[in-house]
Amino acid sequence: MKPRDLLLALAVVVVWGINFVIIEVGLEGVPPLLLSALRFFFAAVPAIFLLGKPRVPWRYVVGVGLALGVAKFGLLFIAMDHGVPAGLSSLVLQAQVIFTVLFAIAVLRERPRPAQLIGIVIACVGIALIVLDRKLSAPLGALVLVIVAAGFWGVSNTITRYAKPPDTLRFMVWVSAVAVVPLLVLSLITEGPRADVDALRDINLSGIGAIAYLAFGATLFGFGVWGYLLRQYDASTVAPFSLLVPIVGMSAAWVLRGEAVGLQQGIAAVLVIGGMACTIIRRRTPRAVKPAESGDPELTSVA
């Protein structure tokens, strides 16, 4: 990988890792579903008018928009609003690797590699250690929501794998547009019009900055650069960088939010990240890189 592209890959990892801390900042003044809706609104507008229509069937755009934008991020934001800290969220959300592999086996009829099966077992042990950690401050119900969010991420990865979008950024912009209205409707129903209006009226610079970071940094910059890297290099070169996202997320939460990591949680983190490594790292084989590889479910790490 060229030095410039290596720096870009690391920049995306840092942006996606810090993203979890930024979500916490945004949730301090904005209800979770409204915050998610605002994130996707500004990620979609005005970009949808500049990039043109997605070059995949609309059913895939809608499917990923609902699974990723509404279900995954909606549940993640609600869980974090109910007490799951940033670093822990960045780690537990990586259970998506388990769901992605299982859905690919069940739906796409893919044959799992032995390393993938080993990785699933290792990651499951790590998630179990987190759930059973008695020193964990996060409510169990909220933690389960993060795991369910990871499941919906696996669903969206499977759809994306099937769709094979040639342009990751354009695809994500339209996915973002699909998510806005359902999230706003759910926010009005569950969080209430008064809470939404009050949040928008009283929003401060921290809230505005958080929304800008989520929309332009984590979504547009992150996916834009990730898609560029996938068009330049093969999957085995780019995918391992996703292993660094939870490490950055937990480190950022510790430095910026004072989130401590206990021994059991630390062991769990090693197991989850090790399980991820087993599922995405494969032997490199010489072959041409096709644009369709940007839809590989193992390559869509974002938060």
GROMACS .gro file of C-alpha atoms in nm:
model
  303
    1MET     CA    1   0.000   0.000   0.000
    2LYS     CA    2   0.131   0.345  -0.090
    3PRO     CA    3   0.222   0.571   0.206
    4ARG     CA    4  -0.058   0.815   0.122
    5ASP     CA    5  -0.317   0.537   0.106
    6LEU     CA    6  -0.186   0.387   0.430
    7LEU     CA    7  -0.241   0.723   0.600
    8LEU     CA    8  -0.591   0.741   0.453
    9ALA     CA    9  -0.674   0.394   0.586
   10LEU     CA   10  -0.548   0.487   0.931
   11ALA     CA   11  -0.743   0.813   0.917
   12VAL     CA   12  -1.065   0.621   0.851
   13VAL     CA   13  -0.991   0.386   1.141
   14VAL     CA   14  -0.939   0.682   1.375
   15VAL     CA   15  -1.253   0.860   1.251
   16TRP     CA   16  -1.466   0.547   1.291
   17GLY     CA   17  -1.317   0.466   1.632
   18ILE     CA   18  -1.367   0.815   1.778
   19ASN     CA   19  -1.716   0.811   1.626
   20PHE     CA   20  -1.850   0.625   1.931
   21VAL     CA   21  -1.735   0.901   2.167
   22ILE     CA   22  -1.893   1.157   1.935
   23ILE     CA   23  -2.223   0.969   1.952
   24GLU     CA   24  -2.215   1.005   2.331
   25VAL     CA   25  -2.156   1.378   2.296
   26GLY     CA   26  -2.447   1.413   2.055
   27LEU     CA   27  -2.679   1.215   2.284
   28GLU     CA   28  -2.623   1.463   2.565
   29GLY     CA   29  -2.863   1.705   2.398
   30VAL     CA   30  -3.046   1.520   2.120
   31PRO     CA   31  -3.275   1.214   2.151
   32PRO     CA   32  -3.118   0.902   1.996
   33LEU     CA   33  -3.352   0.846   1.701
   34LEU     CA   34  -3.357   1.216   1.614
   35LEU     CA   35  -2.976   1.225   1.630
   36SER     CA   36  -2.958   0.929   1.393
   37ALA     CA   37  -3.207   1.092   1.156
   38LEU     CA   38  -3.007   1.416   1.150
   39ARG     CA   39  -2.688   1.224   1.086
   40PHE     CA   40  -2.831   1.059   0.778
   41PHE     CA   41  -3.012   1.369   0.654
   42PHE     CA   42  -2.691   1.569   0.634
   43ALA     CA   43  -2.503   1.271   0.492
   44ALA     CA   44  -2.761   1.250   0.213
   45VAL     CA   45  -2.832   1.616   0.139
   46PRO     CA   46  -2.701   1.770  -0.081
   47ALA     CA   47  -2.483   1.474  -0.185
   48ILE     CA   48  -2.770   1.285  -0.355
   49PHE     CA   49  -2.811   1.575  -0.597
   50LEU     CA   50  -2.440   1.577  -0.682
   51LEU     CA   51  -2.359   1.205  -0.716
   52GLY     CA   52  -2.655   1.082  -0.918
   53LYS     CA   53  -2.865   0.769  -0.871
   54PRO     CA   54  -2.724   0.449  -0.722
   55ARG     CA   55  -2.611   0.193  -0.975
   56VAL     CA   56  -2.786  -0.098  -0.804
   57PRO     CA   57  -3.156  -0.200  -0.790
   58TRP     CA   58  -3.361   0.013  -0.552
   59ARG     CA   59  -3.469  -0.285  -0.342
   60TYR     CA   60  -3.111  -0.323  -0.221
   61VAL     CA   61  -3.084   0.046  -0.136
   62VAL     CA   62  -3.409   0.032   0.063
   63GLY     CA   63  -3.311  -0.294   0.231
   64VAL     CA   64  -2.976  -0.163   0.350
   65GLY     CA   65  -3.132   0.172   0.442
   66LEU     CA   66  -3.380   0.001   0.675
   67ALA     CA   67  -3.144  -0.263   0.816
   68LEU     CA   68  -2.835  -0.045   0.856
   69GLY     CA   69  -2.966   0.310   0.885
   70VAL     CA   70  -3.286   0.253   1.081
   71ALA     CA   71  -3.243  -0.073   1.274
   72LYS     CA   72  -2.868  -0.093   1.335
   73PHE     CA   73  -2.795   0.270   1.410
   74GLY     CA   74  -3.133   0.336   1.573
   75LEU     CA   75  -3.082   0.051   1.820
   76LEU     CA   76  -2.716   0.143   1.877
   77PHE     CA   77  -2.801   0.504   1.958
   78ILE     CA   78  -3.085   0.397   2.190
   79ALA     CA   79  -2.857   0.151   2.369
   80MET     CA   80  -2.587   0.413   2.419
   81ASP     CA   81  -2.848   0.662   2.539
   82HIS     CA   82  -2.954   0.402   2.798
   83GLY     CA   83  -2.608   0.354   2.941
   84VAL     CA   84  -2.384   0.140   2.719
   85PRO     CA   85  -2.056   0.336   2.712
   86ALA     CA   86  -1.873   0.427   2.394
   87GLY     CA   87  -1.579   0.190   2.420
   88LEU     CA   88  -1.793  -0.108   2.510
   89SER     CA   89  -2.033  -0.028   2.224
   90SER     CA   90  -1.746  -0.018   1.974
   91LEU     CA   91  -1.640  -0.365   2.090
   92VAL     CA   92  -1.976  -0.544   2.125
   93LEU     CA   93  -2.092  -0.412   1.790
   94GLN     CA   94  -1.820  -0.623   1.630
   95ALA     CA   95  -2.049  -0.920   1.689
   96GLN     CA   96  -2.164  -0.821   1.340
   97VAL     CA   97  -1.881  -1.040   1.212
   98ILE     CA   98  -2.053  -1.345   1.361
   99PHE     CA   99  -2.390  -1.255   1.210
  100THR     CA  100  -2.239  -1.163   0.873
  101VAL     CA  101  -2.070  -1.500   0.835
  102LEU     CA  102  -2.379  -1.692   0.953
  103PHE     CA  103  -2.613  -1.500   0.721
  104ALA     CA  104  -2.377  -1.550   0.429
  105ILE     CA  105  -2.386  -1.925   0.497
  106ALA     CA  106  -2.765  -1.937   0.532
  107VAL     CA  107  -2.871  -1.692   0.261
  108LEU     CA  108  -2.588  -1.680   0.008
  109ARG     CA  109  -2.502  -2.051   0.050
  110GLU     CA  110  -2.137  -1.968   0.105
  111ARG     CA  111  -1.915  -2.240   0.244
  112PRO     CA  112  -1.740  -2.115   0.558
  113ARG     CA  113  -1.367  -2.149   0.588
  114PRO     CA  114  -1.241  -2.335   0.897
  115ALA     CA  115  -1.081  -2.012   1.016
  116GLN     CA  116  -1.419  -1.837   1.000
  117LEU     CA  117  -1.583  -2.103   1.219
  118ILE     CA  118  -1.297  -2.081   1.468
  119GLY     CA  119  -1.328  -1.702   1.466
  120ILE     CA  120  -1.701  -1.720   1.538
  121VAL     CA  121  -1.643  -1.944   1.840
  122ILE     CA  122  -1.367  -1.718   1.975
  123ALA     CA  123  -1.573  -1.402   1.927
  124CYS     CA  124  -1.880  -1.565   2.089
  125VAL     CA  125  -1.672  -1.649   2.396
  126GLY     CA  126  -1.563  -1.285   2.412
  127ILE     CA  127  -1.920  -1.155   2.387
  128ALA     CA  128  -2.029  -1.405   2.656
  129LEU     CA  129  -1.756  -1.277   2.889
  130ILE     CA  130  -1.888  -0.924   2.845
  131VAL     CA  131  -2.249  -1.022   2.913
  132LEU     CA  132  -2.150  -1.223   3.222
  133ASP     CA  133  -1.917  -0.955   3.362
  134ARG     CA  134  -2.064  -0.863   3.702
  135LYS     CA  135  -1.854  -0.547   3.719
  136LEU     CA  136  -2.012  -0.419   3.398
  137SER     CA  137  -2.193  -0.090   3.452
  138ALA     CA  138  -2.404  -0.109   3.136
  139PRO     CA  139  -2.766  -0.230   3.174
  140LEU     CA  140  -2.807  -0.582   3.035
  141GLY     CA  141  -3.114  -0.485   2.827
  142ALA     CA  142  -2.926  -0.201   2.659
  143LEU     CA  143  -2.630  -0.430   2.596
  144VAL     CA  144  -2.863  -0.678   2.425
  145LEU     CA  145  -2.981  -0.394   2.199
  146VAL     CA  146  -2.621  -0.347   2.080
  147ILE     CA  147  -2.601  -0.719   1.999
  148VAL     CA  148  -2.932  -0.697   1.809
  149ALA     CA  149  -2.794  -0.391   1.627
  150ALA     CA  150  -2.493  -0.603   1.529
  151GLY     CA  151  -2.736  -0.861   1.392
  152PHE     CA  152  -2.902  -0.601   1.170
  153TRP     CA  153  -2.556  -0.489   1.058
  154GLY     CA  154  -2.499  -0.849   0.950
  155VAL     CA  155  -2.825  -0.835   0.754
  156SER     CA  156  -2.719  -0.516   0.577
  157ASN     CA  157  -2.377  -0.664   0.500
  158THR     CA  158  -2.542  -0.965   0.341
  159ILE     CA  159  -2.767  -0.746   0.126
  160THR     CA  160  -2.469  -0.533   0.028
  161ARG     CA  161  -2.272  -0.843  -0.065
  162TYR     CA  162  -2.559  -0.952  -0.289
  163ALA     CA  163  -2.603  -0.605  -0.444
  164LYS     CA  164  -2.230  -0.553  -0.516
  165PRO     CA  165  -2.247  -0.171  -0.543
  166PRO     CA  166  -1.969  -0.043  -0.770
  167ASP     CA  167  -1.958   0.292  -0.591
  168THR     CA  168  -1.961   0.261  -0.211
  169LEU     CA  169  -1.997   0.634  -0.144
  170ARG     CA  170  -2.289   0.683  -0.383
  171PHE     CA  171  -2.458   0.373  -0.243
  172MET     CA  172  -2.421   0.495   0.116
  173VAL     CA  173  -2.553   0.840   0.032
  174TRP     CA  174  -2.875   0.689  -0.098
  175VAL     CA  175  -2.891   0.443   0.192
  176SER     CA  176  -2.869   0.747   0.420
  177ALA     CA  177  -3.155   0.916   0.235
  178VAL     CA  178  -3.375   0.608   0.279
  179ALA     CA  179  -3.317   0.604   0.656
  180VAL     CA  180  -3.417   0.964   0.729
  181VAL     CA  181  -3.798   0.950   0.712
  182PRO     CA  182  -3.845   0.620   0.907
  183LEU     CA  183  -3.612   0.748   1.179
  184LEU     CA  184  -3.797   1.079   1.203
  185VAL     CA  185  -4.134   0.902   1.223
  186LEU     CA  186  -4.008   0.666   1.494
  187SER     CA  187  -3.860   0.960   1.681
  188LEU     CA  188  -4.192   1.148   1.676
  189ILE     CA  189  -4.377   0.838   1.795
  190THR     CA  190  -4.140   0.723   2.069
  191GLU     CA  191  -3.949   1.035   2.173
  192GLY     CA  192  -4.231   1.281   2.113
  193PRO     CA  193  -4.266   1.599   1.905
  194ARG     CA  194  -4.201   1.821   2.207
  195ALA     CA  195  -3.870   1.649   2.288
  196ASP     CA  196  -3.758   1.675   1.926
  197VAL     CA  197  -3.854   2.041   1.894
  198ASP     CA  198  -3.689   2.127   2.225
  199ALA     CA  199  -3.371   1.945   2.122
  200LEU     CA  200  -3.353   2.131   1.790
  201ARG     CA  201  -3.429   2.465   1.954
  202ASP     CA  202  -3.175   2.423   2.232
  203ILE     CA  203  -2.901   2.247   2.037
  204ASN     CA  204  -2.554   2.380   2.121
  205LEU     CA  205  -2.221   2.382   1.939
  206SER     CA  206  -2.131   2.039   2.078
  207GLY     CA  207  -2.449   1.892   1.932
  208ILE     CA  208  -2.397   2.061   1.596
  209GLY     CA  209  -2.037   1.944   1.588
  210ALA     CA  210  -2.140   1.587   1.673
  211ILE     CA  211  -2.396   1.578   1.392
  212ALA     CA  212  -2.143   1.722   1.147
  213TYR     CA  213  -1.884   1.463   1.251
  214LEU     CA  214  -2.131   1.175   1.220
  215ALA     CA  215  -2.259   1.288   0.880
  216PHE     CA  216  -1.949   1.418   0.705
  217GLY     CA  217  -1.670   1.240   0.891
  218ALA     CA  218  -1.796   0.893   0.980
  219THR     CA  219  -2.032   0.854   0.684
  220LEU     CA  220  -1.915   1.051   0.380
  221PHE     CA  221  -1.540   1.066   0.447
  222GLY     CA  222  -1.525   0.718   0.597
  223PHE     CA  223  -1.717   0.537   0.326
  224GLY     CA  224  -1.573   0.751   0.049
  225VAL     CA  225  -1.213   0.669   0.144
  226TRP     CA  226  -1.295   0.304   0.224
  227GLY     CA  227  -1.453   0.261  -0.118
  228TYR     CA  228  -1.152   0.425  -0.285
  229LEU     CA  229  -0.914   0.187  -0.104
  230LEU     CA  230  -1.118  -0.115  -0.209
  231ARG     CA  231  -1.094  -0.005  -0.571
  232GLN     CA  232  -0.716   0.027  -0.544
  233TYR     CA  233  -0.625  -0.283  -0.340
  234ASP     CA  234  -0.752  -0.634  -0.284
  235ALA     CA  235  -0.973  -0.729   0.011
  236SER     CA  236  -0.698  -0.895   0.213
  237THR     CA  237  -0.501  -0.569   0.213
  238VAL     CA  238  -0.784  -0.338   0.323
  239ALA     CA  239  -1.000  -0.554   0.552
  240PRO     CA  240  -0.751  -0.600   0.839
  241PHE     CA  241  -0.763  -0.226   0.912
  242SER     CA  242  -1.116  -0.277   1.047
  243LEU     CA  243  -0.961  -0.469   1.338
  244LEU     CA  244  -0.825  -0.140   1.468
  245VAL     CA  245  -1.166   0.031   1.495
  246PRO     CA  246  -1.269  -0.116   1.835
  247ILE     CA  247  -0.914  -0.062   1.965
  248VAL     CA  248  -0.934   0.307   1.874
  249GLY     CA  249  -1.290   0.324   2.007
  250MET     CA  250  -1.198   0.181   2.347
  251SER     CA  251  -0.882   0.392   2.367
  252ALA     CA  252  -1.070   0.711   2.278
  253ALA     CA  253  -1.340   0.632   2.536
  254TRP     CA  254  -1.071   0.583   2.801
  255VAL     CA  255  -0.880   0.902   2.717
  256LEU     CA  256  -1.174   1.134   2.640
  257ARG     CA  257  -1.451   0.993   2.861
  258GLY     CA  258  -1.261   0.819   3.140
  259GLU     CA  259  -1.413   0.480   3.053
  260ALA     CA  260  -1.214   0.216   3.240
  261VAL     CA  261  -1.154  -0.133   3.103
  262GLY     CA  262  -1.159  -0.414   3.360
  263LEU     CA  263  -0.961  -0.736   3.333
  264GLN     CA  264  -1.256  -0.949   3.217
  265GLN     CA  265  -1.356  -0.688   2.960
  266GLY     CA  266  -0.996  -0.665   2.841
  267ILE     CA  267  -0.979  -1.041   2.790
  268ALA     CA  268  -1.313  -1.025   2.609
  269ALA     CA  269  -1.178  -0.751   2.381
  270VAL     CA  270  -0.879  -0.967   2.287
  271LEU     CA  271  -1.111  -1.261   2.208
  272VAL     CA  272  -1.357  -1.054   2.002
  273ILE     CA  273  -1.084  -0.883   1.800
  274GLY     CA  274  -0.901  -1.214   1.760
  275GLY     CA  275  -1.221  -1.375   1.636
  276MET     CA  276  -1.263  -1.091   1.386
  277ALA     CA  277  -0.909  -1.150   1.263
  278CYS     CA  278  -0.985  -1.516   1.198
  279THR     CA  279  -1.289  -1.434   0.988
  280ILE     CA  280  -1.149  -1.158   0.767
  281ILE     CA  281  -0.781  -1.233   0.722
  282ARG     CA  282  -0.721  -1.483   0.446
  283ARG     CA  283  -0.427  -1.596   0.239
  284ARG     CA  284  -0.352  -1.348  -0.034
  285THR     CA  285  -0.382  -1.483  -0.385
  286PRO     CA  286  -0.276  -1.291  -0.697
  287ARG     CA  287  -0.583  -1.169  -0.882
  288ALA     CA  288  -0.730  -0.856  -1.029
  289VAL     CA  289  -0.938  -0.636  -0.802
  290LYS     CA  290  -1.293  -0.590  -0.923
  291PRO     CA  291  -1.507  -0.290  -0.823
  292ALA     CA  292  -1.780  -0.530  -0.708
  293GLU     CA  293  -1.562  -0.627  -0.413
  294SER     CA  294  -1.671  -0.311  -0.239
  295GLY     CA  295  -1.985  -0.500  -0.148
  296ASP     CA  296  -1.800  -0.768   0.047
  297PRO     CA  297  -1.964  -0.797   0.388
  298GLU     CA  298  -1.629  -0.833   0.552
  299LEU     CA  299  -1.531  -0.487   0.439
  300THR     CA  300  -1.816  -0.267   0.552
  301SER     CA  301  -1.697  -0.172   0.900
  302VAL     CA  302  -1.841   0.162   1.011
  303ALA     CA  303  -2.025   0.306   1.301
   0.00000   0.00000   0.00000
